[in-house]
mmCIF file with all atom_site columns, C-alpha atoms in Angstrom:
data_model
loop_
_atom_site.group_PDB
_atom_site.id
_atom_site.type_symbol
_atom_site.label_atom_id
_atom_site.label_alt_id
_atom_site.label_comp_id
_atom_site.label_asym_id
_atom_site.label_entity_id
_atom_site.label_seq_id
_atom_site.pdbx_PDB_ins_code
_atom_site.Cartn_x
_atom_site.Cartn_y
_atom_site.Cartn_z
_atom_site.occupancy
_atom_site.B_iso_or_equiv
_atom_site.pdbx_formal_charge
_atom_site.auth_seq_id
_atom_site.auth_comp_id
_atom_site.auth_asym_id
_atom_site.auth_atom_id
_atom_site.pdbx_PDB_model_num
ATOM 1   C CA . MET A 1 1   ? 48.383 -18.763 -50.683 1.00 0.00 ? 1224 MET A CA 1
ATOM 2   C CA . ASN A 1 2   ? 46.362 -21.945 -50.259 1.00 0.00 ? 1225 ASN A CA 1
ATOM 3   C CA . ASP A 1 3   ? 46.580 -25.675 -50.308 1.00 0.00 ? 1226 ASP A CA 1
ATOM 4   C CA . PHE A 1 4   ? 48.276 -25.825 -53.631 1.00 0.00 ? 1227 PHE A CA 1
ATOM 5   C CA . GLN A 1 5   ? 51.387 -24.205 -52.082 1.00 0.00 ? 1228 GLN A CA 1
ATOM 6   C CA . LYS A 1 6   ? 52.943 -27.494 -51.522 1.00 0.00 ? 1229 LYS A CA 1
ATOM 7   C CA . LEU A 1 7   ? 51.923 -29.856 -54.223 1.00 0.00 ? 1230 LEU A CA 1
ATOM 8   C CA . CYS A 1 8   ? 51.293 -33.442 -53.217 1.00 0.00 ? 1231 CYS A CA 1
ATOM 9   C CA . PRO A 1 9   ? 54.153 -35.701 -54.656 1.00 0.00 ? 1232 PRO A CA 1
ATOM 10  C CA . LYS A 1 10  ? 51.517 -38.134 -55.863 1.00 0.00 ? 1233 LYS A CA 1
ATOM 11  C CA . VAL A 1 11  ? 49.992 -35.411 -57.996 1.00 0.00 ? 1234 VAL A CA 1
ATOM 12  C CA . GLN A 1 12  ? 53.386 -34.412 -59.280 1.00 0.00 ? 1235 GLN A CA 1
ATOM 13  C CA . LYS A 1 13  ? 54.018 -38.087 -60.284 1.00 0.00 ? 1236 LYS A CA 1
ATOM 14  C CA . THR A 1 14  ? 50.744 -38.257 -62.002 1.00 0.00 ? 1237 THR A CA 1
ATOM 15  C CA . PHE A 1 15  ? 51.626 -35.268 -64.126 1.00 0.00 ? 1238 PHE A CA 1
ATOM 16  C CA . ASP A 1 16  ? 55.046 -36.782 -64.740 1.00 0.00 ? 1239 ASP A CA 1
ATOM 17  C CA . ILE A 1 17  ? 53.157 -39.691 -66.296 1.00 0.00 ? 1240 ILE A CA 1
ATOM 18  C CA . ILE A 1 18  ? 50.540 -38.039 -68.397 1.00 0.00 ? 1241 ILE A CA 1
ATOM 19  C CA . GLY A 1 19  ? 52.961 -35.087 -69.113 1.00 0.00 ? 1242 GLY A CA 1
ATOM 20  C CA . LYS A 1 20  ? 55.560 -37.274 -70.714 1.00 0.00 ? 1243 LYS A CA 1
ATOM 21  C CA . ARG A 1 21  ? 55.209 -36.869 -74.456 1.00 0.00 ? 1244 ARG A CA 1
ATOM 22  C CA . TRP A 1 22  ? 52.945 -39.520 -76.040 1.00 0.00 ? 1245 TRP A CA 1
ATOM 23  C CA . ASN A 1 23  ? 51.850 -41.297 -72.888 1.00 0.00 ? 1246 ASN A CA 1
ATOM 24  C CA . GLY A 1 24  ? 48.520 -39.436 -72.713 1.00 0.00 ? 1247 GLY A CA 1
ATOM 25  C CA . LEU A 1 25  ? 47.793 -40.194 -76.309 1.00 0.00 ? 1248 LEU A CA 1
ATOM 26  C CA . ILE A 1 26  ? 48.641 -43.874 -75.959 1.00 0.00 ? 1249 ILE A CA 1
ATOM 27  C CA . ILE A 1 27  ? 46.492 -44.284 -72.967 1.00 0.00 ? 1250 ILE A CA 1
ATOM 28  C CA . TYR A 1 28  ? 43.770 -42.455 -74.824 1.00 0.00 ? 1251 TYR A CA 1
ATOM 29  C CA . VAL A 1 29  ? 43.938 -44.682 -77.825 1.00 0.00 ? 1252 VAL A CA 1
ATOM 30  C CA . LEU A 1 30  ? 43.979 -47.935 -75.544 1.00 0.00 ? 1253 LEU A CA 1
ATOM 31  C CA . MET A 1 31  ? 40.691 -46.502 -73.963 1.00 0.00 ? 1254 MET A CA 1
ATOM 32  C CA . SER A 1 32  ? 38.848 -47.813 -77.103 1.00 0.00 ? 1255 SER A CA 1
ATOM 33  C CA . GLY A 1 33  ? 39.986 -51.450 -76.249 1.00 0.00 ? 1256 GLY A CA 1
ATOM 34  C CA . PRO A 1 34  ? 43.053 -53.701 -76.368 1.00 0.00 ? 1257 PRO A CA 1
ATOM 35  C CA . LYS A 1 35  ? 45.306 -53.001 -79.375 1.00 0.00 ? 1258 LYS A CA 1
ATOM 36  C CA . ARG A 1 36  ? 48.171 -54.697 -81.053 1.00 0.00 ? 1259 ARG A CA 1
ATOM 37  C CA . PHE A 1 37  ? 51.376 -52.785 -81.280 1.00 0.00 ? 1260 PHE A CA 1
ATOM 38  C CA . SER A 1 38  ? 50.791 -52.207 -84.982 1.00 0.00 ? 1261 SER A CA 1
ATOM 39  C CA . GLU A 1 39  ? 47.206 -50.677 -84.391 1.00 0.00 ? 1262 GLU A CA 1
ATOM 40  C CA . ILE A 1 40  ? 48.675 -48.312 -81.684 1.00 0.00 ? 1263 ILE A CA 1
ATOM 41  C CA . HIS A 1 41  ? 51.227 -47.316 -84.257 1.00 0.00 ? 1264 HIS A CA 1
ATOM 42  C CA . THR A 1 42  ? 48.672 -46.695 -86.985 1.00 0.00 ? 1265 THR A CA 1
ATOM 43  C CA . SER A 1 43  ? 46.673 -44.424 -84.603 1.00 0.00 ? 1266 SER A CA 1
ATOM 44  C CA . ILE A 1 44  ? 49.665 -42.358 -83.860 1.00 0.00 ? 1267 ILE A CA 1
ATOM 45  C CA . PRO A 1 45  ? 51.770 -42.388 -87.008 1.00 0.00 ? 1268 PRO A CA 1
ATOM 46  C CA . SER A 1 46  ? 54.070 -39.539 -85.952 1.00 0.00 ? 1269 SER A CA 1
ATOM 47  C CA . LEU A 1 47  ? 55.258 -41.578 -83.035 1.00 0.00 ? 1270 LEU A CA 1
ATOM 48  C CA . SER A 1 48  ? 58.211 -43.718 -84.133 1.00 0.00 ? 1271 SER A CA 1
ATOM 49  C CA . LYS A 1 49  ? 58.072 -47.454 -83.439 1.00 0.00 ? 1272 LYS A CA 1
ATOM 50  C CA . ARG A 1 50  ? 61.275 -47.124 -81.295 1.00 0.00 ? 1273 ARG A CA 1
ATOM 51  C CA . MET A 1 51  ? 59.646 -44.461 -79.030 1.00 0.00 ? 1274 MET A CA 1
ATOM 52  C CA . LEU A 1 52  ? 56.438 -46.476 -78.961 1.00 0.00 ? 1275 LEU A CA 1
ATOM 53  C CA . THR A 1 53  ? 58.282 -49.497 -77.740 1.00 0.00 ? 1276 THR A CA 1
ATOM 54  C CA . GLU A 1 54  ? 60.029 -47.475 -75.115 1.00 0.00 ? 1277 GLU A CA 1
ATOM 55  C CA . ARG A 1 55  ? 56.789 -45.822 -73.959 1.00 0.00 ? 1278 ARG A CA 1
ATOM 56  C CA . MET A 1 56  ? 54.874 -49.219 -73.743 1.00 0.00 ? 1279 MET A CA 1
ATOM 57  C CA . LYS A 1 57  ? 57.532 -50.715 -71.636 1.00 0.00 ? 1280 LYS A CA 1
ATOM 58  C CA . GLU A 1 58  ? 57.470 -47.790 -69.212 1.00 0.00 ? 1281 GLU A CA 1
ATOM 59  C CA . LEU A 1 59  ? 53.661 -47.769 -69.066 1.00 0.00 ? 1282 LEU A CA 1
ATOM 60  C CA . GLU A 1 60  ? 53.880 -51.569 -68.269 1.00 0.00 ? 1283 GLU A CA 1
ATOM 61  C CA . ASP A 1 61  ? 56.414 -50.881 -65.515 1.00 0.00 ? 1284 ASP A CA 1
ATOM 62  C CA . GLU A 1 62  ? 53.995 -48.290 -64.004 1.00 0.00 ? 1285 GLU A CA 1
ATOM 63  C CA . GLY A 1 63  ? 51.297 -50.896 -63.929 1.00 0.00 ? 1286 GLY A CA 1
ATOM 64  C CA . ILE A 1 64  ? 49.130 -48.863 -66.397 1.00 0.00 ? 1287 ILE A CA 1
ATOM 65  C CA . VAL A 1 65  ? 49.399 -51.359 -69.329 1.00 0.00 ? 1288 VAL A CA 1
ATOM 66  C CA . ILE A 1 66  ? 49.668 -55.119 -69.476 1.00 0.00 ? 1289 ILE A CA 1
ATOM 67  C CA . ARG A 1 67  ? 51.306 -56.764 -72.465 1.00 0.00 ? 1290 ARG A CA 1
ATOM 68  C CA . HIS A 1 68  ? 49.184 -59.888 -73.098 1.00 0.00 ? 1291 HIS A CA 1
ATOM 69  C CA . VAL A 1 69  ? 50.875 -62.632 -75.148 1.00 0.00 ? 1292 VAL A CA 1
ATOM 70  C CA . ILE A 1 70  ? 48.261 -64.795 -76.983 1.00 0.00 ? 1293 ILE A CA 1
ATOM 71  C CA . PRO A 1 71  ? 49.904 -68.363 -77.373 1.00 0.00 ? 1294 PRO A CA 1
ATOM 72  C CA . GLU A 1 72  ? 48.822 -68.765 -81.006 1.00 0.00 ? 1295 GLU A CA 1
ATOM 73  C CA . ARG A 1 73  ? 51.060 -69.380 -84.098 1.00 0.00 ? 1296 ARG A CA 1
ATOM 74  C CA . PRO A 1 74  ? 52.283 -66.790 -84.886 1.00 0.00 ? 1297 PRO A CA 1
ATOM 75  C CA . VAL A 1 75  ? 52.291 -65.443 -81.336 1.00 0.00 ? 1298 VAL A CA 1
ATOM 76  C CA . ARG A 1 76  ? 49.969 -62.406 -80.998 1.00 0.00 ? 1299 ARG A CA 1
ATOM 77  C CA . ILE A 1 77  ? 50.569 -59.573 -78.489 1.00 0.00 ? 1300 ILE A CA 1
ATOM 78  C CA . GLU A 1 78  ? 48.057 -57.304 -77.259 1.00 0.00 ? 1301 GLU A CA 1
ATOM 79  C CA . TYR A 1 79  ? 48.296 -54.217 -74.991 1.00 0.00 ? 1302 TYR A CA 1
ATOM 80  C CA . ILE A 1 80  ? 45.528 -53.736 -72.527 1.00 0.00 ? 1303 ILE A CA 1
ATOM 81  C CA . LEU A 1 81  ? 44.842 -50.993 -69.907 1.00 0.00 ? 1304 LEU A CA 1
ATOM 82  C CA . THR A 1 82  ? 44.799 -52.293 -66.306 1.00 0.00 ? 1305 THR A CA 1
ATOM 83  C CA . LYS A 1 83  ? 42.274 -50.889 -63.827 1.00 0.00 ? 1306 LYS A CA 1
ATOM 84  C CA . LYS A 1 84  ? 44.812 -48.365 -62.863 1.00 0.00 ? 1307 LYS A CA 1
ATOM 85  C CA . GLY A 1 85  ? 45.236 -47.497 -66.567 1.00 0.00 ? 1308 GLY A CA 1
ATOM 86  C CA . THR A 1 86  ? 41.598 -47.344 -67.307 1.00 0.00 ? 1309 THR A CA 1
ATOM 87  C CA . GLU A 1 87  ? 40.838 -45.063 -64.442 1.00 0.00 ? 1310 GLU A CA 1
ATOM 88  C CA . LEU A 1 88  ? 43.594 -42.774 -65.709 1.00 0.00 ? 1311 LEU A CA 1
ATOM 89  C CA . GLY A 1 89  ? 42.246 -42.919 -69.249 1.00 0.00 ? 1312 GLY A CA 1
ATOM 90  C CA . SER A 1 90  ? 38.676 -42.052 -68.015 1.00 0.00 ? 1313 SER A CA 1
ATOM 91  C CA . ILE A 1 91  ? 40.127 -38.765 -66.841 1.00 0.00 ? 1314 ILE A CA 1
ATOM 92  C CA . LEU A 1 92  ? 41.595 -37.995 -70.243 1.00 0.00 ? 1315 LEU A CA 1
ATOM 93  C CA . GLY A 1 93  ? 38.351 -38.871 -71.947 1.00 0.00 ? 1316 GLY A CA 1
ATOM 94  C CA . PRO A 1 94  ? 36.932 -35.271 -71.883 1.00 0.00 ? 1317 PRO A CA 1
ATOM 95  C CA . VAL A 1 95  ? 40.044 -34.082 -73.684 1.00 0.00 ? 1318 VAL A CA 1
ATOM 96  C CA . SER A 1 96  ? 38.304 -34.671 -77.045 1.00 0.00 ? 1319 SER A CA 1
ATOM 97  C CA . GLN A 1 97  ? 35.329 -32.393 -75.988 1.00 0.00 ? 1320 GLN A CA 1
ATOM 98  C CA . TRP A 1 98  ? 37.725 -29.680 -75.131 1.00 0.00 ? 1321 TRP A CA 1
ATOM 99  C CA . ALA A 1 99  ? 39.675 -30.136 -78.195 1.00 0.00 ? 1322 ALA A CA 1
ATOM 100 C CA . ASN A 1 100 ? 36.552 -29.821 -80.399 1.00 0.00 ? 1323 ASN A CA 1
ATOM 101 C CA . GLU A 1 101 ? 35.376 -26.768 -78.565 1.00 0.00 ? 1324 GLU A CA 1
ATOM 102 C CA . TRP A 1 102 ? 38.612 -24.886 -78.183 1.00 0.00 ? 1325 TRP A CA 1
ATOM 103 C CA . LEU A 1 103 ? 40.945 -25.782 -81.063 1.00 0.00 ? 1326 LEU A CA 1
ATOM 104 C CA . MET B 1 1   ? 39.767 -51.180 -85.627 1.00 0.00 ? 628  MET B CA 1
ATOM 105 C CA . ASN B 1 2   ? 37.538 -48.444 -84.780 1.00 0.00 ? 629  ASN B CA 1
ATOM 106 C CA . ASP B 1 3   ? 37.118 -44.610 -84.809 1.00 0.00 ? 630  ASP B CA 1
ATOM 107 C CA . PHE B 1 4   ? 40.315 -44.238 -82.918 1.00 0.00 ? 631  PHE B CA 1
ATOM 108 C CA . GLN B 1 5   ? 42.306 -45.415 -86.044 1.00 0.00 ? 632  GLN B CA 1
ATOM 109 C CA . LYS B 1 6   ? 42.689 -41.942 -87.221 1.00 0.00 ? 633  LYS B CA 1
ATOM 110 C CA . LEU B 1 7   ? 43.238 -39.727 -84.278 1.00 0.00 ? 634  LEU B CA 1
ATOM 111 C CA . CYS B 1 8   ? 41.598 -36.328 -84.520 1.00 0.00 ? 635  CYS B CA 1
ATOM 112 C CA . PRO B 1 9   ? 44.418 -33.647 -85.024 1.00 0.00 ? 636  PRO B CA 1
ATOM 113 C CA . LYS B 1 10  ? 42.609 -31.529 -82.421 1.00 0.00 ? 637  LYS B CA 1
ATOM 114 C CA . VAL B 1 11  ? 42.842 -34.310 -79.827 1.00 0.00 ? 638  VAL B CA 1
ATOM 115 C CA . GLN B 1 12  ? 46.596 -34.722 -80.860 1.00 0.00 ? 639  GLN B CA 1
ATOM 116 C CA . LYS B 1 13  ? 47.140 -31.117 -80.244 1.00 0.00 ? 640  LYS B CA 1
ATOM 117 C CA . THR B 1 14  ? 45.555 -31.161 -76.818 1.00 0.00 ? 641  THR B CA 1
ATOM 118 C CA . PHE B 1 15  ? 47.789 -34.005 -75.853 1.00 0.00 ? 642  PHE B CA 1
ATOM 119 C CA . ASP B 1 16  ? 50.657 -31.883 -77.248 1.00 0.00 ? 643  ASP B CA 1
ATOM 120 C CA . ILE B 1 17  ? 49.603 -29.119 -74.743 1.00 0.00 ? 644  ILE B CA 1
ATOM 121 C CA . ILE B 1 18  ? 48.998 -31.411 -71.557 1.00 0.00 ? 645  ILE B CA 1
ATOM 122 C CA . GLY B 1 19  ? 51.770 -33.826 -72.559 1.00 0.00 ? 646  GLY B CA 1
ATOM 123 C CA . LYS B 1 20  ? 54.430 -31.203 -72.556 1.00 0.00 ? 647  LYS B CA 1
ATOM 124 C CA . ARG B 1 21  ? 56.423 -31.422 -69.352 1.00 0.00 ? 648  ARG B CA 1
ATOM 125 C CA . TRP B 1 22  ? 55.162 -29.060 -66.608 1.00 0.00 ? 649  TRP B CA 1
ATOM 126 C CA . ASN B 1 23  ? 52.219 -27.668 -68.473 1.00 0.00 ? 650  ASN B CA 1
ATOM 127 C CA . GLY B 1 24  ? 49.631 -29.902 -66.812 1.00 0.00 ? 651  GLY B CA 1
ATOM 128 C CA . LEU B 1 25  ? 51.042 -29.163 -63.444 1.00 0.00 ? 652  LEU B CA 1
ATOM 129 C CA . ILE B 1 26  ? 51.109 -25.389 -64.199 1.00 0.00 ? 653  ILE B CA 1
ATOM 130 C CA . ILE B 1 27  ? 47.499 -25.384 -65.214 1.00 0.00 ? 654  ILE B CA 1
ATOM 131 C CA . TYR B 1 28  ? 46.496 -27.563 -62.246 1.00 0.00 ? 655  TYR B CA 1
ATOM 132 C CA . VAL B 1 29  ? 48.158 -24.956 -59.843 1.00 0.00 ? 656  VAL B CA 1
ATOM 133 C CA . LEU B 1 30  ? 46.461 -22.067 -61.454 1.00 0.00 ? 657  LEU B CA 1
ATOM 134 C CA . MET B 1 31  ? 42.967 -23.662 -61.080 1.00 0.00 ? 658  MET B CA 1
ATOM 135 C CA . SER B 1 32  ? 43.201 -22.612 -57.367 1.00 0.00 ? 659  SER B CA 1
ATOM 136 C CA . GLY B 1 33  ? 43.189 -19.028 -58.504 1.00 0.00 ? 660  GLY B CA 1
ATOM 137 C CA . PRO B 1 34  ? 45.291 -16.371 -60.197 1.00 0.00 ? 661  PRO B CA 1
ATOM 138 C CA . LYS B 1 35  ? 48.925 -16.541 -59.028 1.00 0.00 ? 662  LYS B CA 1
ATOM 139 C CA . ARG B 1 36  ? 52.035 -14.417 -59.180 1.00 0.00 ? 663  ARG B CA 1
ATOM 140 C CA . PHE B 1 37  ? 55.139 -15.901 -60.877 1.00 0.00 ? 664  PHE B CA 1
ATOM 141 C CA . SER B 1 38  ? 56.823 -16.551 -57.536 1.00 0.00 ? 665  SER B CA 1
ATOM 142 C CA . GLU B 1 39  ? 53.777 -18.352 -56.197 1.00 0.00 ? 666  GLU B CA 1
ATOM 143 C CA . ILE B 1 40  ? 53.766 -20.727 -59.175 1.00 0.00 ? 667  ILE B CA 1
ATOM 144 C CA . HIS B 1 41  ? 57.397 -21.336 -58.575 1.00 0.00 ? 668  HIS B CA 1
ATOM 145 C CA . THR B 1 42  ? 56.896 -22.044 -54.877 1.00 0.00 ? 669  THR B CA 1
ATOM 146 C CA . SER B 1 43  ? 54.320 -24.720 -55.816 1.00 0.00 ? 670  SER B CA 1
ATOM 147 C CA . ILE B 1 44  ? 56.614 -26.458 -58.295 1.00 0.00 ? 671  ILE B CA 1
ATOM 148 C CA . PRO B 1 45  ? 60.017 -25.908 -57.051 1.00 0.00 ? 672  PRO B CA 1
ATOM 149 C CA . SER B 1 46  ? 61.577 -28.514 -59.146 1.00 0.00 ? 673  SER B CA 1
ATOM 150 C CA . LEU B 1 47  ? 60.756 -26.413 -62.199 1.00 0.00 ? 674  LEU B CA 1
ATOM 151 C CA . SER B 1 48  ? 63.448 -23.849 -62.945 1.00 0.00 ? 675  SER B CA 1
ATOM 152 C CA . LYS B 1 49  ? 62.493 -20.148 -63.160 1.00 0.00 ? 676  LYS B CA 1
ATOM 153 C CA . ARG B 1 50  ? 63.879 -20.117 -66.639 1.00 0.00 ? 677  ARG B CA 1
ATOM 154 C CA . MET B 1 51  ? 61.697 -23.111 -67.808 1.00 0.00 ? 678  MET B CA 1
ATOM 155 C CA . LEU B 1 52  ? 58.719 -21.674 -65.989 1.00 0.00 ? 679  LEU B CA 1
ATOM 156 C CA . THR B 1 53  ? 59.148 -18.304 -67.931 1.00 0.00 ? 680  THR B CA 1
ATOM 157 C CA . GLU B 1 54  ? 59.068 -20.335 -71.184 1.00 0.00 ? 681  GLU B CA 1
ATOM 158 C CA . ARG B 1 55  ? 55.958 -22.302 -70.372 1.00 0.00 ? 682  ARG B CA 1
ATOM 159 C CA . MET B 1 56  ? 54.089 -19.451 -69.268 1.00 0.00 ? 683  MET B CA 1
ATOM 160 C CA . LYS B 1 57  ? 54.891 -17.636 -72.522 1.00 0.00 ? 684  LYS B CA 1
ATOM 161 C CA . GLU B 1 58  ? 53.714 -20.661 -74.409 1.00 0.00 ? 685  GLU B CA 1
ATOM 162 C CA . LEU B 1 59  ? 50.522 -21.029 -72.478 1.00 0.00 ? 686  LEU B CA 1
ATOM 163 C CA . GLU B 1 60  ? 49.804 -17.378 -73.033 1.00 0.00 ? 687  GLU B CA 1
ATOM 164 C CA . ASP B 1 61  ? 50.389 -17.769 -76.751 1.00 0.00 ? 688  ASP B CA 1
ATOM 165 C CA . GLU B 1 62  ? 47.872 -20.754 -76.703 1.00 0.00 ? 689  GLU B CA 1
ATOM 166 C CA . GLY B 1 63  ? 45.266 -18.534 -75.065 1.00 0.00 ? 690  GLY B CA 1
ATOM 167 C CA . ILE B 1 64  ? 45.225 -20.609 -71.975 1.00 0.00 ? 691  ILE B CA 1
ATOM 168 C CA . VAL B 1 65  ? 46.774 -18.054 -69.538 1.00 0.00 ? 692  VAL B CA 1
ATOM 169 C CA . ILE B 1 66  ? 46.666 -14.385 -69.376 1.00 0.00 ? 693  ILE B CA 1
ATOM 170 C CA . ARG B 1 67  ? 49.567 -12.332 -68.046 1.00 0.00 ? 694  ARG B CA 1
ATOM 171 C CA . HIS B 1 68  ? 47.705 -9.525  -66.019 1.00 0.00 ? 695  HIS B CA 1
ATOM 172 C CA . VAL B 1 69  ? 49.842 -6.504  -65.268 1.00 0.00 ? 696  VAL B CA 1
ATOM 173 C CA . ILE B 1 70  ? 48.551 -4.588  -62.328 1.00 0.00 ? 697  ILE B CA 1
ATOM 174 C CA . PRO B 1 71  ? 49.638 -0.972  -62.597 1.00 0.00 ? 698  PRO B CA 1
ATOM 175 C CA . GLU B 1 72  ? 50.729 -0.379  -59.017 1.00 0.00 ? 699  GLU B CA 1
ATOM 176 C CA . ARG B 1 73  ? 54.101 0.611   -57.774 1.00 0.00 ? 700  ARG B CA 1
ATOM 177 C CA . PRO B 1 74  ? 55.842 -1.681  -57.806 1.00 0.00 ? 701  PRO B CA 1
ATOM 178 C CA . VAL B 1 75  ? 54.084 -3.335  -60.903 1.00 0.00 ? 702  VAL B CA 1
ATOM 179 C CA . ARG B 1 76  ? 52.493 -6.693  -59.961 1.00 0.00 ? 703  ARG B CA 1
ATOM 180 C CA . ILE B 1 77  ? 51.943 -9.400  -62.503 1.00 0.00 ? 704  ILE B CA 1
ATOM 181 C CA . GLU B 1 78  ? 49.434 -12.184 -62.051 1.00 0.00 ? 705  GLU B CA 1
ATOM 182 C CA . TYR B 1 79  ? 48.854 -15.200 -64.297 1.00 0.00 ? 706  TYR B CA 1
ATOM 183 C CA . ILE B 1 80  ? 45.178 -16.131 -64.649 1.00 0.00 ? 707  ILE B CA 1
ATOM 184 C CA . LEU B 1 81  ? 43.610 -18.994 -66.660 1.00 0.00 ? 708  LEU B CA 1
ATOM 185 C CA . THR B 1 82  ? 41.253 -17.918 -69.425 1.00 0.00 ? 709  THR B CA 1
ATOM 186 C CA . LYS B 1 83  ? 38.011 -19.752 -70.040 1.00 0.00 ? 710  LYS B CA 1
ATOM 187 C CA . LYS B 1 84  ? 39.761 -21.996 -72.387 1.00 0.00 ? 711  LYS B CA 1
ATOM 188 C CA . GLY B 1 85  ? 42.259 -22.668 -69.733 1.00 0.00 ? 712  GLY B CA 1
ATOM 189 C CA . THR B 1 86  ? 39.782 -23.195 -66.926 1.00 0.00 ? 713  THR B CA 1
ATOM 190 C CA . GLU B 1 87  ? 37.959 -25.700 -68.951 1.00 0.00 ? 714  GLU B CA 1
ATOM 191 C CA . LEU B 1 88  ? 41.264 -27.638 -69.665 1.00 0.00 ? 715  LEU B CA 1
ATOM 192 C CA . GLY B 1 89  ? 42.105 -27.445 -66.009 1.00 0.00 ? 716  GLY B CA 1
ATOM 193 C CA . SER B 1 90  ? 38.772 -28.880 -64.874 1.00 0.00 ? 717  SER B CA 1
ATOM 194 C CA . ILE B 1 91  ? 39.530 -32.034 -66.989 1.00 0.00 ? 718  ILE B CA 1
ATOM 195 C CA . LEU B 1 92  ? 42.774 -32.287 -64.991 1.00 0.00 ? 719  LEU B CA 1
ATOM 196 C CA . GLY B 1 93  ? 41.150 -31.895 -61.530 1.00 0.00 ? 720  GLY B CA 1
ATOM 197 C CA . PRO B 1 94  ? 40.331 -35.630 -61.019 1.00 0.00 ? 721  PRO B CA 1
ATOM 198 C CA . VAL B 1 95  ? 43.987 -36.316 -61.423 1.00 0.00 ? 722  VAL B CA 1
ATOM 199 C CA . SER B 1 96  ? 44.390 -35.771 -57.588 1.00 0.00 ? 723  SER B CA 1
ATOM 200 C CA . GLN B 1 97  ? 41.833 -38.515 -56.954 1.00 0.00 ? 724  GLN B CA 1
ATOM 201 C CA . TRP B 1 98  ? 43.499 -40.847 -59.130 1.00 0.00 ? 725  TRP B CA 1
ATOM 202 C CA . ALA B 1 99  ? 46.936 -40.048 -57.595 1.00 0.00 ? 726  ALA B CA 1
ATOM 203 C CA . ASN B 1 100 ? 45.650 -40.655 -54.170 1.00 0.00 ? 727  ASN B CA 1
ATOM 204 C CA . GLU B 1 101 ? 44.055 -44.006 -55.051 1.00 0.00 ? 728  GLU B CA 1
ATOM 205 C CA . TRP B 1 102 ? 46.822 -45.432 -57.296 1.00 0.00 ? 729  TRP B CA 1
ATOM 206 C CA . LEU B 1 103 ? 50.084 -44.016 -56.318 1.00 0.00 ? 730  LEU B CA 1
#
């Protein structure tokens, strides 16, 4: 055996985040820039609005996404990746190369 | 909007794989080399043997892992990442840096 025998709890926690259905995809979509709720939904139509709402709240609680309220009339809301979120997203970037090569 | 508006189905499929609970962690553990079932289980004790069996079968069906039967007595079985699996695993490698920096 080797140093993987006892997995670091922080690594496990990271996989809990990206290994939770839809999270990786949402972070990936937000890597192209701030998005409104409806834009994220358009990008991932198979994800229900109810589930998207739930995931966005969780990602906000994790400090990965911020919900930016623009005080216009009508009020506009954008979701933006934090630095923590952007760095996680940059790990997920090469997914598209793998996808194109192997699937 | 931009080119993320319509997500590539291959990218969605990739996130289906790594966004399925435990898969990312299993691939990550196998990146350190071929492992027996019990070794994988030792690395991820919170994953039940029943669920691990199910996930290994799925990863085998996806062509990510091969189940290598060593014809000794008693028979030994090792799980090894294919090239497809190793390339996916190398995407997931930087997860540990992110985990240590942000969690």
